Tab-separated table of C-alpha atoms in Angstrom:
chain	number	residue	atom	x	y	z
A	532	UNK	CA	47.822	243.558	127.989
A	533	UNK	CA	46.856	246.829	126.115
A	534	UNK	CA	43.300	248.044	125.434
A	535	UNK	CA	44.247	249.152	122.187
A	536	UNK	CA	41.989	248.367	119.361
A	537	UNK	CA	42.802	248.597	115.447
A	538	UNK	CA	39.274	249.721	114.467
A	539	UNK	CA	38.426	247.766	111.231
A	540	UNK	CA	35.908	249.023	108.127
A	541	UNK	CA	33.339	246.712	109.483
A	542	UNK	CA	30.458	247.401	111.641
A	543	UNK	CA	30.423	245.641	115.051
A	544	UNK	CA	27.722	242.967	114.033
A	545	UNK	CA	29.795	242.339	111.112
A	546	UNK	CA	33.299	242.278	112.409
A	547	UNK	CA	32.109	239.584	114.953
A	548	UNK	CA	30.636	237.444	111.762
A	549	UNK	CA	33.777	237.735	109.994
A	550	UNK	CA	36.317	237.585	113.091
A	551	UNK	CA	34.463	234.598	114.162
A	552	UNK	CA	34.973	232.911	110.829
A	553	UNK	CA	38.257	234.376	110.490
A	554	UNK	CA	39.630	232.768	114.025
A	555	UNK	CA	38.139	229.550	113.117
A	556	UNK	CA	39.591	229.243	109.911
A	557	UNK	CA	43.155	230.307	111.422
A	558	UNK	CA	43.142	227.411	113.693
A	559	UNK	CA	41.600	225.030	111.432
A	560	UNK	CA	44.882	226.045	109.021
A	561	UNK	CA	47.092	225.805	112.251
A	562	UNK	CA	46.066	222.480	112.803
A	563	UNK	CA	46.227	221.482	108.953
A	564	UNK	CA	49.973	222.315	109.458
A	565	UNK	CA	50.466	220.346	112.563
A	566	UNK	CA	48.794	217.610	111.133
A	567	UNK	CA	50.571	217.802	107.880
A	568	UNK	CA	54.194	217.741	109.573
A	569	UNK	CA	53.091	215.179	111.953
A	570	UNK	CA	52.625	213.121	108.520
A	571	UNK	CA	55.318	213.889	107.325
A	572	UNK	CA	57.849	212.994	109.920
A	573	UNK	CA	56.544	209.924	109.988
A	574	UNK	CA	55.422	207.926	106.791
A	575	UNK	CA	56.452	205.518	105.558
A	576	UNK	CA	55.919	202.983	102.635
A	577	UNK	CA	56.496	202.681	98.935
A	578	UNK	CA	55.186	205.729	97.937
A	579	UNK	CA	57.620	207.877	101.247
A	580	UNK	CA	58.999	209.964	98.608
A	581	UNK	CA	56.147	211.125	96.583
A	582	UNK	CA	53.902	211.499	100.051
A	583	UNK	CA	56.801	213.124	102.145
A	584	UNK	CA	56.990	215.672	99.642
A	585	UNK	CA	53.480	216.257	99.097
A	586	UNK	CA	52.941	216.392	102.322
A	587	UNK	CA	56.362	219.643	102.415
A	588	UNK	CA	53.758	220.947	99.408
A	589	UNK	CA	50.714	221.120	101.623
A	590	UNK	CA	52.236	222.734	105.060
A	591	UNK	CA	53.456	224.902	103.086
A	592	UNK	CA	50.337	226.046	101.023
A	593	UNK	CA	48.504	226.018	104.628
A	594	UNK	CA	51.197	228.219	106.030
A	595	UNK	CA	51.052	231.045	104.041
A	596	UNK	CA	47.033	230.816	103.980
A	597	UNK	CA	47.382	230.842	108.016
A	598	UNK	CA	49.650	233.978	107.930
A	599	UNK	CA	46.590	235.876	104.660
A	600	UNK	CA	43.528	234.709	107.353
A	601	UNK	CA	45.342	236.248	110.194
A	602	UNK	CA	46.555	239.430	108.625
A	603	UNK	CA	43.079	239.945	107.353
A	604	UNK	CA	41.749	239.579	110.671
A	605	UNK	CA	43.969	241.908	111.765
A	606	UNK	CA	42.840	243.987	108.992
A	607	UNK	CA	39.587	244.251	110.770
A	608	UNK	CA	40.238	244.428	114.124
A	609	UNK	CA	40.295	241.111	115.441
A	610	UNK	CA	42.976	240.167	117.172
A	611	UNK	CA	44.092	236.456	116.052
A	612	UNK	CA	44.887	233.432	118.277
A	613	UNK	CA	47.128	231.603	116.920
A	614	UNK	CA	48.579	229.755	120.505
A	615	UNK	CA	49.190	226.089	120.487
A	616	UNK	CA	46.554	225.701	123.729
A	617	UNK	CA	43.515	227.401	121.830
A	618	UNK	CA	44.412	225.341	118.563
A	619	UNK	CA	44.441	222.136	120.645
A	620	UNK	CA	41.138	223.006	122.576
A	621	UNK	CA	39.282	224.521	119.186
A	622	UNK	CA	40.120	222.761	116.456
A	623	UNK	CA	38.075	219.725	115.759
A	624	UNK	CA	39.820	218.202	112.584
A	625	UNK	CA	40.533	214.577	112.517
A	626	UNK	CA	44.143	213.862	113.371
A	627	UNK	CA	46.576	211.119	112.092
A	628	UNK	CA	48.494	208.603	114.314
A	629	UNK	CA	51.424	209.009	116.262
A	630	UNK	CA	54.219	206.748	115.314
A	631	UNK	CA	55.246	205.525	111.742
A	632	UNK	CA	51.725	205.142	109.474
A	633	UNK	CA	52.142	203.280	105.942
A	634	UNK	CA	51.912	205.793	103.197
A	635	UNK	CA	48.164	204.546	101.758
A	636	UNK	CA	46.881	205.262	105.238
A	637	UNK	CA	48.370	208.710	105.445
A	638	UNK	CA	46.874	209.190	102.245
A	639	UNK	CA	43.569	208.350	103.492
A	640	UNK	CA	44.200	209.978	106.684
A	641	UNK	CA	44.878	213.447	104.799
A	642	UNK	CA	42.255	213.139	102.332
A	643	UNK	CA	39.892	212.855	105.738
A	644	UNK	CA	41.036	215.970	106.739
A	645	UNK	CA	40.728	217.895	103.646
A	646	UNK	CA	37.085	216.991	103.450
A	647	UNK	CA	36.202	218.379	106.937
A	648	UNK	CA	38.125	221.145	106.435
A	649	UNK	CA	36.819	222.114	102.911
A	650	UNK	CA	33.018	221.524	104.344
A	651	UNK	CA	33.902	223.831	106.901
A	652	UNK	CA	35.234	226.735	104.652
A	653	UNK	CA	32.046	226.179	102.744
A	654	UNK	CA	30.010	227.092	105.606
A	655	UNK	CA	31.882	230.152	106.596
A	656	UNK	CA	31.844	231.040	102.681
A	657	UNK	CA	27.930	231.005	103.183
A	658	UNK	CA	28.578	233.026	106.802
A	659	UNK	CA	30.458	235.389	105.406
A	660	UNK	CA	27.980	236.484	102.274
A	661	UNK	CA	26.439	239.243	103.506
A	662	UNK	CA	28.948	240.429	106.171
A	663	UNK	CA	32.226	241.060	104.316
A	664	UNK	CA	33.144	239.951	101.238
A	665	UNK	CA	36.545	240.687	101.166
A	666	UNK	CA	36.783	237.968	103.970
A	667	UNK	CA	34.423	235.581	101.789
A	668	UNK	CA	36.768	236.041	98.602
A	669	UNK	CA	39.875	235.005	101.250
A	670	UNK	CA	37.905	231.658	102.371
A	671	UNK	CA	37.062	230.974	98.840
A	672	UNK	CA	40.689	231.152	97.371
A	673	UNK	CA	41.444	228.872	100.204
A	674	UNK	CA	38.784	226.353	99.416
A	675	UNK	CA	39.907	226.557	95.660
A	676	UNK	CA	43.368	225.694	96.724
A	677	UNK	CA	42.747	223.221	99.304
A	678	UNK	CA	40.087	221.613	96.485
A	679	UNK	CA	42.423	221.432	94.375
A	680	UNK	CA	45.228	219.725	97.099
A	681	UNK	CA	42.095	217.114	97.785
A	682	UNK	CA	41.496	216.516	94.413
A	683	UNK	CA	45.263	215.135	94.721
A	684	UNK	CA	45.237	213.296	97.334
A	685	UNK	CA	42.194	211.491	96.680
A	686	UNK	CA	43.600	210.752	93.131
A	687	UNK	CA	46.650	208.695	94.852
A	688	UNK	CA	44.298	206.466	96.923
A	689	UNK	CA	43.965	202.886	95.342
């Protein structure tokens, strides 16, 4: 490895807030994509269409949020970690099951995980407040969005 360093607009104390946040977020949106595909592989039930492609809707919005939180922390001079061993070991969002799972319990399932993951970008939204808020204004678009996808997932729950 190189010890080259992309020096960022931030003061140290600052970078480290915002990195921190940054990293966490990243492989909380990894894992939001591994979860989502896992789903989507593998539901099934009345409703396979309408979740299947839902489910195509919300990799997809977590995918190109992954690559915006990386990029910024980039931006900064933190170099992200996006590897499949420091998702698996950081990333404490509840999972779905392996195997087929009925629609209404994917449904659930992904709802779950919105929730965690929205409190979560709350808290670095709050952690972020005084150290950058160009970072803060990237977690909160995310929130909005990922609001927005719980709001719809919660409304398909009977």
């Amino acid at each position: 490895m190189t010890n080259f360093r992309i020096a960022g607009p931030l003061d140290e104390a600052d970078r480290k807030t915002a990195g921190t946040v940054l990293q966490a977020t990243l492989i909380d949106l990894i894992n939001l994509t591994l979860i989502g595909k896992q789903a989507h592989w593998n539901v099934v039930g009345p409703n396979f269409r309408s979740v299947h492609l839902h489910l195509d809707e919300l990799v997809a919005l977590s995918r190109q949020y992954t690559d915006q939180v990386a990029e910024r922390a980039s931006a900064i001079g933190v170099p992200p970690d996006g590897r499949a061993a420091t998702v698996a070991q950081n990333s404490g969002l509840p999972g779905v099951s392996d195997g087929w799972a009925l629609d209404v319990d994917v449904i659930q399932a992904v709802t779950a995980v919105l929730t965690e993951l929205i409190k979560r970008l709350r808290t670095r939204i709050d952690e972020t407040d005084k150290a950058d808020l160009v970072t803060q204004d990237l977690l909160i678009e995310v929130s909005r969005e990922l609001e927005k996808q719980h709001w719809m997932w919660q409304a398909q729950q009977l």
